[in-house]
PDB file of N, CA and C in Angstrom:
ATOM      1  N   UNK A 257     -23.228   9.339  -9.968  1.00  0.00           N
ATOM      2  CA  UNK A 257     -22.038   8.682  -9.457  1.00  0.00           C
ATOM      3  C   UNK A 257     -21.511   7.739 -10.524  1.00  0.00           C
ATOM      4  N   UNK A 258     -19.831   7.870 -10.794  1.00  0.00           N
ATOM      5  CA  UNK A 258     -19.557   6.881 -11.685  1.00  0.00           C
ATOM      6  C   UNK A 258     -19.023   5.948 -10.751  1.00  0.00           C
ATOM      7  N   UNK A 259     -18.700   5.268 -12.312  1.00  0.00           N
ATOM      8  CA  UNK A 259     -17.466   3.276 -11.459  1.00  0.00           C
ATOM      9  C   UNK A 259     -16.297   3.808 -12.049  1.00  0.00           C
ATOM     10  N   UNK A 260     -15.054   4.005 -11.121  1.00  0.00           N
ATOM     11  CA  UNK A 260     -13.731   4.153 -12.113  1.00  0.00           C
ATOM     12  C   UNK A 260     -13.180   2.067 -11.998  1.00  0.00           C
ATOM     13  N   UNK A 261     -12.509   1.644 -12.697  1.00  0.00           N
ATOM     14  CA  UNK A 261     -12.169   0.812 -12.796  1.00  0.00           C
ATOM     15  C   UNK A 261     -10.326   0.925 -12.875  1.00  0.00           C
ATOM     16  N   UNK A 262      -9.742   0.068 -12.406  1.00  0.00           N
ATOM     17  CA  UNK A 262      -8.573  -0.013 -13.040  1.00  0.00           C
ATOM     18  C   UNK A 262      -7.930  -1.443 -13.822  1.00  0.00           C
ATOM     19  N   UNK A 263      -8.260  -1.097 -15.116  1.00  0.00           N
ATOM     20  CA  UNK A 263      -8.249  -2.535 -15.583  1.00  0.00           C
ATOM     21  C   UNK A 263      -7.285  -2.084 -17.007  1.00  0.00           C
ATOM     22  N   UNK A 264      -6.036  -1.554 -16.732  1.00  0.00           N
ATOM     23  CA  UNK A 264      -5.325  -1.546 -17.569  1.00  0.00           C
ATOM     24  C   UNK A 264      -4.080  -1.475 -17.112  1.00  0.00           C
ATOM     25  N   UNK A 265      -2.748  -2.638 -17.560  1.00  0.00           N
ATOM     26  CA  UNK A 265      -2.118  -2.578 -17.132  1.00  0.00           C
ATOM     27  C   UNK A 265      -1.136  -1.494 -16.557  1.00  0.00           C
ATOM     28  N   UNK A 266      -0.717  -0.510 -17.734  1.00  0.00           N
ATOM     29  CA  UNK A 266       0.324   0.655 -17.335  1.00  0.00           C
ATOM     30  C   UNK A 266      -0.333   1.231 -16.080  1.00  0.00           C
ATOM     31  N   UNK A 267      -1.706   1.951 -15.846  1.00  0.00           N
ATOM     32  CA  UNK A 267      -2.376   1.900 -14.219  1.00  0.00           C
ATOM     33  C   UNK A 267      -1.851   1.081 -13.434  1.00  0.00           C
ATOM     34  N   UNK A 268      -2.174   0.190 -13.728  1.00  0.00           N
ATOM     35  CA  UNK A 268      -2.104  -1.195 -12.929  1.00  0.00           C
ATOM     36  C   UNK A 268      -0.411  -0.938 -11.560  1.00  0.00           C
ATOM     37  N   UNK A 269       0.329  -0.582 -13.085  1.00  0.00           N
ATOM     38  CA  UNK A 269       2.018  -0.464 -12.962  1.00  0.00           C
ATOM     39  C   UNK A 269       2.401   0.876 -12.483  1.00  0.00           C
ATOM     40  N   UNK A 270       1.938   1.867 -12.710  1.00  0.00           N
ATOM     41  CA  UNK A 270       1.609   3.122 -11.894  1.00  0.00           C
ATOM     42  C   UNK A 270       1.258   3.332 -10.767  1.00  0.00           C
ATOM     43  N   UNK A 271       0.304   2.795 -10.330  1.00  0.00           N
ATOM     44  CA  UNK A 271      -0.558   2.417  -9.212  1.00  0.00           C
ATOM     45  C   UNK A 271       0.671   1.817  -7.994  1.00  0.00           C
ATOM     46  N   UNK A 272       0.838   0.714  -8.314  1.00  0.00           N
ATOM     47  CA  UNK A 272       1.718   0.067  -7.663  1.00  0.00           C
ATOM     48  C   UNK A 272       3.152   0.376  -7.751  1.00  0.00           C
ATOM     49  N   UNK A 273       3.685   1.703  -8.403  1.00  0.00           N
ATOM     50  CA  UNK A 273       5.032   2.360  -8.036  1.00  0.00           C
ATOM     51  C   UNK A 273       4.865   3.684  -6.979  1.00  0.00           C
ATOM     52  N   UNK A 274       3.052   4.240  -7.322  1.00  0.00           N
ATOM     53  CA  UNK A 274       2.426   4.940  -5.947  1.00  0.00           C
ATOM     54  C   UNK A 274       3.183   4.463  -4.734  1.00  0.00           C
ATOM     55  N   UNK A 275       2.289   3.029  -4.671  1.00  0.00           N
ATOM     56  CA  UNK A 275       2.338   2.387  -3.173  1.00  0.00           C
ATOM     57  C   UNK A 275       3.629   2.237  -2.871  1.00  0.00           C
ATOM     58  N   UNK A 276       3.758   1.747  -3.856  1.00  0.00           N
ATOM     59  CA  UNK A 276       5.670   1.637  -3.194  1.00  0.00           C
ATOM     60  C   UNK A 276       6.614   2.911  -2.631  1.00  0.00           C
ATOM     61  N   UNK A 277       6.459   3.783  -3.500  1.00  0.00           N
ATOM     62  CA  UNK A 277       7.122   4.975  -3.473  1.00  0.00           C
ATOM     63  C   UNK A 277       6.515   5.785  -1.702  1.00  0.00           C
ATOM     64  N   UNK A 278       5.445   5.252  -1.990  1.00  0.00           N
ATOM     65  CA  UNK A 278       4.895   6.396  -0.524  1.00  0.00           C
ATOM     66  C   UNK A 278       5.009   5.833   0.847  1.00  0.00           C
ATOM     67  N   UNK A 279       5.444   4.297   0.872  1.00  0.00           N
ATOM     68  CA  UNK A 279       5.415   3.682   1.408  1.00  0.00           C
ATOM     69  C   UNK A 279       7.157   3.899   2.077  1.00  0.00           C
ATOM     70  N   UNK A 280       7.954   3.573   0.599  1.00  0.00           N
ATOM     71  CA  UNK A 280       9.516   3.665   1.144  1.00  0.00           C
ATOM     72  C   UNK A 280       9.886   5.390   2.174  1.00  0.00           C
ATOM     73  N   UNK A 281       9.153   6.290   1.230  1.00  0.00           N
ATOM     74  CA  UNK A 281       8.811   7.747   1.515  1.00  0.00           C
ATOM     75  C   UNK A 281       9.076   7.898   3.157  1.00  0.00           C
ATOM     76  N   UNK A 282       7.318   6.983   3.751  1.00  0.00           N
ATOM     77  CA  UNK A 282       7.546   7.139   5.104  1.00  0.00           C
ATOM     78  C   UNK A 282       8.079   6.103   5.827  1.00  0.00           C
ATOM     79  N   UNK A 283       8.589   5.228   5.393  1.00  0.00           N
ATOM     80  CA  UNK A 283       9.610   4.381   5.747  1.00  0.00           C
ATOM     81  C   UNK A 283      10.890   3.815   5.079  1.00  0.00           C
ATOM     82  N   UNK A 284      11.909   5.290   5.114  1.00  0.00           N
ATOM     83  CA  UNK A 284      13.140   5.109   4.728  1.00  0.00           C
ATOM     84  C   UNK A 284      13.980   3.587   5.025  1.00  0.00           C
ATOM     85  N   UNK A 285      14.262   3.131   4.063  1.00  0.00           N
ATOM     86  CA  UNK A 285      15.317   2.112   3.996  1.00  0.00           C
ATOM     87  C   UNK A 285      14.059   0.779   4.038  1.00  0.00           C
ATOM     88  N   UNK A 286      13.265   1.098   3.554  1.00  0.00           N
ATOM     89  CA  UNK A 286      11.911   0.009   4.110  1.00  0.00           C
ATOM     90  C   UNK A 286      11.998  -1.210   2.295  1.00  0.00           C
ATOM     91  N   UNK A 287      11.999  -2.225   2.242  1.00  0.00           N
ATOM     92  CA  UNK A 287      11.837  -2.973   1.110  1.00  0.00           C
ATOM     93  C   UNK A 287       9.954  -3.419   1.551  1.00  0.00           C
ATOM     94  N   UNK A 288       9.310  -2.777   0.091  1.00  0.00           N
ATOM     95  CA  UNK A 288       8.496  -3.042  -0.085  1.00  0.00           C
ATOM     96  C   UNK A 288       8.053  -3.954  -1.589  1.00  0.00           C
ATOM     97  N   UNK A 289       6.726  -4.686  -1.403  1.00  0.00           N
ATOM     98  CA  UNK A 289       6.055  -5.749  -2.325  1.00  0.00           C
ATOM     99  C   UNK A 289       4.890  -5.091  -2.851  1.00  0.00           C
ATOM    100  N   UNK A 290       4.439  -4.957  -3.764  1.00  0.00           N
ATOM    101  CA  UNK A 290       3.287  -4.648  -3.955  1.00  0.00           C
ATOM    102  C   UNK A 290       2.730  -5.762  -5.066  1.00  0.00           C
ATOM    103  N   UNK A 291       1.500  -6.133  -4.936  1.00  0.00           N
ATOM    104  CA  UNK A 291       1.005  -6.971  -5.884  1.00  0.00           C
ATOM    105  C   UNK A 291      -0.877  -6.404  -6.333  1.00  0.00           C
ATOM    106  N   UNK A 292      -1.658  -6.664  -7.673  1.00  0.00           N
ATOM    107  CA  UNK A 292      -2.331  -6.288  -7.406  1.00  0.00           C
ATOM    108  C   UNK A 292      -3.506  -7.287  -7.461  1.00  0.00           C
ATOM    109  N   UNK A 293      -4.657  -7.232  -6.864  1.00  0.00           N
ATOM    110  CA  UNK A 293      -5.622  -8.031  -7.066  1.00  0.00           C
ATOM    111  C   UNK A 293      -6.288  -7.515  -7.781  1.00  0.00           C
ATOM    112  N   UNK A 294      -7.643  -7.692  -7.435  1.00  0.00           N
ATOM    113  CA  UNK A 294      -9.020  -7.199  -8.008  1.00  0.00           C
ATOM    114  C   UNK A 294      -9.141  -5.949  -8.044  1.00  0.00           C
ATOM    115  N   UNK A 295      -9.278  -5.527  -9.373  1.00  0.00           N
ATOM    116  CA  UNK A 295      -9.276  -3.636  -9.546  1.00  0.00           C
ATOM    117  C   UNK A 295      -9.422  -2.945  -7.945  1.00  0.00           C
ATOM    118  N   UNK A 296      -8.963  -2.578  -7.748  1.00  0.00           N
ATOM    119  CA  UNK A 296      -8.291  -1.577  -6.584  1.00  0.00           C
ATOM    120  C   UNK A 296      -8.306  -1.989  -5.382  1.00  0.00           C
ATOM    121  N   UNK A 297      -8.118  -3.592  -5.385  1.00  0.00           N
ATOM    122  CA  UNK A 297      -7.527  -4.260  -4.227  1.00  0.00           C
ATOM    123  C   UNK A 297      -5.774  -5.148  -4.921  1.00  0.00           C
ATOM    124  N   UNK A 298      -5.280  -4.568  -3.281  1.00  0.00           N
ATOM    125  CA  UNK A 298      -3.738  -5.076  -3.856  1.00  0.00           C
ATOM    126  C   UNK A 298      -3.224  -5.992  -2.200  1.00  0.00           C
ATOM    127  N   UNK A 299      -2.281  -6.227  -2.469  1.00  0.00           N
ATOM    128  CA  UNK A 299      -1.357  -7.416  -1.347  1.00  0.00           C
ATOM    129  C   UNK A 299       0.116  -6.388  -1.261  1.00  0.00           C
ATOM    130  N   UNK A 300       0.147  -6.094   0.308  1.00  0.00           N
ATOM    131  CA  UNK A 300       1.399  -5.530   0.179  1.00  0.00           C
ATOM    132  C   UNK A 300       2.333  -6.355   1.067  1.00  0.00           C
ATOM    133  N   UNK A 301       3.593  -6.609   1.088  1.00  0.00           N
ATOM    134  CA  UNK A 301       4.285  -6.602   2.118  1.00  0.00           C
ATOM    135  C   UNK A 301       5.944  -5.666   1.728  1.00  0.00           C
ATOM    136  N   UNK A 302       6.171  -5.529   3.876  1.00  0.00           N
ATOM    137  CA  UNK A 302       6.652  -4.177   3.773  1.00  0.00           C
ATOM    138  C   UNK A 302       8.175  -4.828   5.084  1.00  0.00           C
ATOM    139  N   UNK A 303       9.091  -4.624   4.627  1.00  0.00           N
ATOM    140  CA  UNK A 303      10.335  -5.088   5.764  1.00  0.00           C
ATOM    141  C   UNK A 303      11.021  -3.597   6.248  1.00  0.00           C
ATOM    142  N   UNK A 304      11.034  -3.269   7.413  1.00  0.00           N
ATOM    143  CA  UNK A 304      11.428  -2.062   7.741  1.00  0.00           C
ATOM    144  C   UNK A 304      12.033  -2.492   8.931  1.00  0.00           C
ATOM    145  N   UNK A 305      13.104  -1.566   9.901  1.00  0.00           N
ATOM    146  CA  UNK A 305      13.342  -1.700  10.873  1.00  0.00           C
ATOM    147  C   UNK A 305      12.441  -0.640  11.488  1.00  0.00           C
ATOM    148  N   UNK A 306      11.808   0.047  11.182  1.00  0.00           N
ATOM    149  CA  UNK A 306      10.871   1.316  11.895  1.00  0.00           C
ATOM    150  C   UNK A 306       9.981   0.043  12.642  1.00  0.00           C
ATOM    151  N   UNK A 307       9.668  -1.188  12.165  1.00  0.00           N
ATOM    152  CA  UNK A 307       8.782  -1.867  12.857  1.00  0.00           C
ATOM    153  C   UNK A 307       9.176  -3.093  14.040  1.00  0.00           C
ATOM    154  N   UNK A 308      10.380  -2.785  14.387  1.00  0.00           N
ATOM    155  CA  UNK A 308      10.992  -3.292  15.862  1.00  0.00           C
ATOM    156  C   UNK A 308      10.616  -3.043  16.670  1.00  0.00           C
ATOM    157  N   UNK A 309      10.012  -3.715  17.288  1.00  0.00           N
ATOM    158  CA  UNK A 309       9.630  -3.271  18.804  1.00  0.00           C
ATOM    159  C   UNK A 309       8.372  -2.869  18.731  1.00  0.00           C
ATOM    160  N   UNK A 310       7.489  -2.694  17.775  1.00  0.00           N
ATOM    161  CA  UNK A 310       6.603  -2.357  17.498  1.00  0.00           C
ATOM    162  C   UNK A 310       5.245  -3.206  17.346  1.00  0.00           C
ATOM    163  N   UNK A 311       3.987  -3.609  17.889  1.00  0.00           N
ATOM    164  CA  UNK A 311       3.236  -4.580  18.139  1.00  0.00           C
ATOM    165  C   UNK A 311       2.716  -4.682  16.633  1.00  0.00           C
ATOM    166  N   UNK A 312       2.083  -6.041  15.969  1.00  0.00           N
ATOM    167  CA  UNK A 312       1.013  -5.437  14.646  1.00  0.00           C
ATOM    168  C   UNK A 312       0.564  -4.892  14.024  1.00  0.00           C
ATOM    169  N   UNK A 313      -0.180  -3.738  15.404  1.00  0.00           N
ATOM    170  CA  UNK A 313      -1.167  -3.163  15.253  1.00  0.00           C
ATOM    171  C   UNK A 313      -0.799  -1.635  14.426  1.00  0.00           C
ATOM    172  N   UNK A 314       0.647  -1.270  15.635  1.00  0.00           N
ATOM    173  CA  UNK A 314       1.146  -0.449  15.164  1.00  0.00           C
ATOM    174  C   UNK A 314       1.597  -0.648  13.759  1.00  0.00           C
ATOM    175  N   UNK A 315       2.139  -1.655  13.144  1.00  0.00           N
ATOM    176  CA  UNK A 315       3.098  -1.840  12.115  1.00  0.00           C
ATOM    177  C   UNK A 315       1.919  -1.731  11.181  1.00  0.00           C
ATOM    178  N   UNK A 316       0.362  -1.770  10.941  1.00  0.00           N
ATOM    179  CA  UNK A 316      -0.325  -1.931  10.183  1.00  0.00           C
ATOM    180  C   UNK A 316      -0.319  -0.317  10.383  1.00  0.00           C
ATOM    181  N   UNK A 317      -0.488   0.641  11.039  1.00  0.00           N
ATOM    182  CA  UNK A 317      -0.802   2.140  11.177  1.00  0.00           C
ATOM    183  C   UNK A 317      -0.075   2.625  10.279  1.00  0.00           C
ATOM    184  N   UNK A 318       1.025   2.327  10.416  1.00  0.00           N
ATOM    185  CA  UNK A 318       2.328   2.818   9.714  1.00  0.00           C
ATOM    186  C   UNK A 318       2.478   2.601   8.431  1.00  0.00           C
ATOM    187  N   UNK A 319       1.739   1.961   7.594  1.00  0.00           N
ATOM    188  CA  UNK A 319       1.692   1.511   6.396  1.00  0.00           C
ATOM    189  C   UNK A 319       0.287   2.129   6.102  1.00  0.00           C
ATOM    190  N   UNK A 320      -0.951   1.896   6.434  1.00  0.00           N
ATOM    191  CA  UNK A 320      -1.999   2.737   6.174  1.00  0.00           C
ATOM    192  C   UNK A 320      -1.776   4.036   5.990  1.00  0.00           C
ATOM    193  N   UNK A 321      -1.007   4.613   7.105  1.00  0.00           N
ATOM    194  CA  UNK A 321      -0.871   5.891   7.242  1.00  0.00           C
ATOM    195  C   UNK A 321      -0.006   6.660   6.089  1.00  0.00           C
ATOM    196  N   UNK A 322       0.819   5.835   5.519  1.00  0.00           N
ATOM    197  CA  UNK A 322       1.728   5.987   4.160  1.00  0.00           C
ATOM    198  C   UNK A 322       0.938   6.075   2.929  1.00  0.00           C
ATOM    199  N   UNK A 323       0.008   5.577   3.290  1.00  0.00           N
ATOM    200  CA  UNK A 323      -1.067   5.024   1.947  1.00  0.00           C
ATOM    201  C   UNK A 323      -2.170   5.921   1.711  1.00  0.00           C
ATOM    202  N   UNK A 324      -2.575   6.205   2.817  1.00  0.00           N
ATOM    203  CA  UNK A 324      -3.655   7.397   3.080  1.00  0.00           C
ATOM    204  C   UNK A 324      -4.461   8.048   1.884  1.00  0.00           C
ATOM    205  N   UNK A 325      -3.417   8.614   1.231  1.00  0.00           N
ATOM    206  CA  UNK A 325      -3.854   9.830   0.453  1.00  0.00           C
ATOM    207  C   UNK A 325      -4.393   8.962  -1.056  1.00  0.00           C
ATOM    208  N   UNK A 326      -3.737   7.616  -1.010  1.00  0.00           N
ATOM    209  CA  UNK A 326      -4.286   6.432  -2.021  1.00  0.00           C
ATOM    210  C   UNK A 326      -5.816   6.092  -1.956  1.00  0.00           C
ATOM    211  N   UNK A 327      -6.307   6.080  -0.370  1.00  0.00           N
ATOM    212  CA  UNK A 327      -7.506   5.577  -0.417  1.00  0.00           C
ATOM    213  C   UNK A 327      -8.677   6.299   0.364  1.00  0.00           C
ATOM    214  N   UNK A 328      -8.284   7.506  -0.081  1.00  0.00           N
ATOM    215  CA  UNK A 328      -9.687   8.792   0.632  1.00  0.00           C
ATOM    216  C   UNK A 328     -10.009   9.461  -0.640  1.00  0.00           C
ATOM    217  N   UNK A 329     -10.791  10.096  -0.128  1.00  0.00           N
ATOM    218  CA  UNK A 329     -11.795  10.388  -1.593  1.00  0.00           C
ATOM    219  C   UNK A 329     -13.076   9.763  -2.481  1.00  0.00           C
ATOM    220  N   UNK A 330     -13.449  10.216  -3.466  1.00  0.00           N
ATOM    221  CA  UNK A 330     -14.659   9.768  -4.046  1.00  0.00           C
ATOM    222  C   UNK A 330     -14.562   8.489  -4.923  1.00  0.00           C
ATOM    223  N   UNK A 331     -13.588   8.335  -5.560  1.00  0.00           N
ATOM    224  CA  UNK A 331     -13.184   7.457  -6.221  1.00  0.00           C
ATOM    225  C   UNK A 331     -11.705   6.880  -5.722  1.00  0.00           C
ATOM    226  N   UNK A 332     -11.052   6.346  -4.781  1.00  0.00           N
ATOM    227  CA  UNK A 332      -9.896   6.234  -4.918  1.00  0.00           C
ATOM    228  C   UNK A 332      -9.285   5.003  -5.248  1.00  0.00           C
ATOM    229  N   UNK A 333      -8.507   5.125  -5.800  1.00  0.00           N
ATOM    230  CA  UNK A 333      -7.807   4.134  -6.782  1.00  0.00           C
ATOM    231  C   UNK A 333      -6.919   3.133  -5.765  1.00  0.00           C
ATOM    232  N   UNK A 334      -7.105   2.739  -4.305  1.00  0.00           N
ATOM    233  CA  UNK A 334      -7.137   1.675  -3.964  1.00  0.00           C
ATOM    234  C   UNK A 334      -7.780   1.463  -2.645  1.00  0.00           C
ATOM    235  N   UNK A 335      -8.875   0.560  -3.125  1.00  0.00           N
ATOM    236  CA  UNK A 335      -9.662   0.594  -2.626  1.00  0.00           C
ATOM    237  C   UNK A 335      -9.837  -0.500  -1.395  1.00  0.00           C
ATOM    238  N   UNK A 336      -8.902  -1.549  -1.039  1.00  0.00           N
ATOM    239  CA  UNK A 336      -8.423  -2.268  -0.259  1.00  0.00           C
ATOM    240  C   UNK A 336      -6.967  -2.859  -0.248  1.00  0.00           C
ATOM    241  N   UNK A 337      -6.752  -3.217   0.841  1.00  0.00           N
ATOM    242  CA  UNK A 337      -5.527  -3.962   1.304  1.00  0.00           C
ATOM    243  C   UNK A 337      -6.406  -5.207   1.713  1.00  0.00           C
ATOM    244  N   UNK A 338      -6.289  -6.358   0.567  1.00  0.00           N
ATOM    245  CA  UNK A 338      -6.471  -7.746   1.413  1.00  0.00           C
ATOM    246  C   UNK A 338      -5.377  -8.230   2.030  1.00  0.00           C
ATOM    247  N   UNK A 339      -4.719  -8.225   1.877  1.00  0.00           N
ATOM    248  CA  UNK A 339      -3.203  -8.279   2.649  1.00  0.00           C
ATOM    249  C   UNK A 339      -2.455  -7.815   2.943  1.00  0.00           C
ATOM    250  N   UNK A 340      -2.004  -7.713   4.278  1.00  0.00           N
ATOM    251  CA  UNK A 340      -0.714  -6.922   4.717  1.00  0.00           C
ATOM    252  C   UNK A 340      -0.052  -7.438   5.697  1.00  0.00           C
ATOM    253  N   UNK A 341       1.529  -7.685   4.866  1.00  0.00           N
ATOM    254  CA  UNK A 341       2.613  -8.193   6.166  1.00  0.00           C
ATOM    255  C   UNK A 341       3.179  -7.371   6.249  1.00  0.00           C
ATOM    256  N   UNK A 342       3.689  -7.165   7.538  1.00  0.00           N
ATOM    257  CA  UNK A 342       4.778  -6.287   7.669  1.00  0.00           C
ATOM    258  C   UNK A 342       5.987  -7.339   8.416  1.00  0.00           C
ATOM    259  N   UNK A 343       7.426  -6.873   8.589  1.00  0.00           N
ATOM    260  CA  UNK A 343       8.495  -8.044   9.267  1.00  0.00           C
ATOM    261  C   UNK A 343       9.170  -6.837   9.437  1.00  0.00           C
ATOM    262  N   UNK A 344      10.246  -7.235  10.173  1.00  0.00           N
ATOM    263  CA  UNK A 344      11.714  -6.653  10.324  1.00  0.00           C
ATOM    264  C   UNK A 344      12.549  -7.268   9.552  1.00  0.00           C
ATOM    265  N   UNK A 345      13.617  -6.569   9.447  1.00  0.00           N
ATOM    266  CA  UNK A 345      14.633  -7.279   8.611  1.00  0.00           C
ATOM    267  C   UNK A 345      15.647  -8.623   9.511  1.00  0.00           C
TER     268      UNK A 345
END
């Protein structure tokens, strides 16, 4: 078993046009934040109207669920969300 690391910036900047991109993807018209922490922990926040009316819990699904394919697998290149807001506009 290896350690992948991500400790170089252009990754870094890659990484975090992923999240963004997959994020706006399943939530059209959505303004998203991405920031990163500790190699493959990042801080997102996400303003959508998809999340009106919608409790927390849900609004956290909806963003995981965008992210998904980021953090399954053997190695995946993000490896937590310490933070996540979500708002309406």
């Amino acid at each position: 078993m290896g350690i992948q690391t991500l400790n170089s910036e252009p990754d870094a900047k890659q990484l975090l046009a992923q999240l963004r991109e997959s994020i706006e993807s399943a939530l059209p018209g959505a303004e998203v934040e991405a920031r990163c922490g500790n190699p493959g922990h990042f801080e997102i926040c996400v303003r959508s109207e998809a999340f009106s009316g919608e409790p927390k819990v849900r609004q956290h699904q909806l963003v995981y669920a965008a992210i998904a394919h980021l953090m399954s697998g053997d190695f995946p290149p993000v490896h937590a969300v310490d933070r996540l807001e979500c708002e309406t506009p």
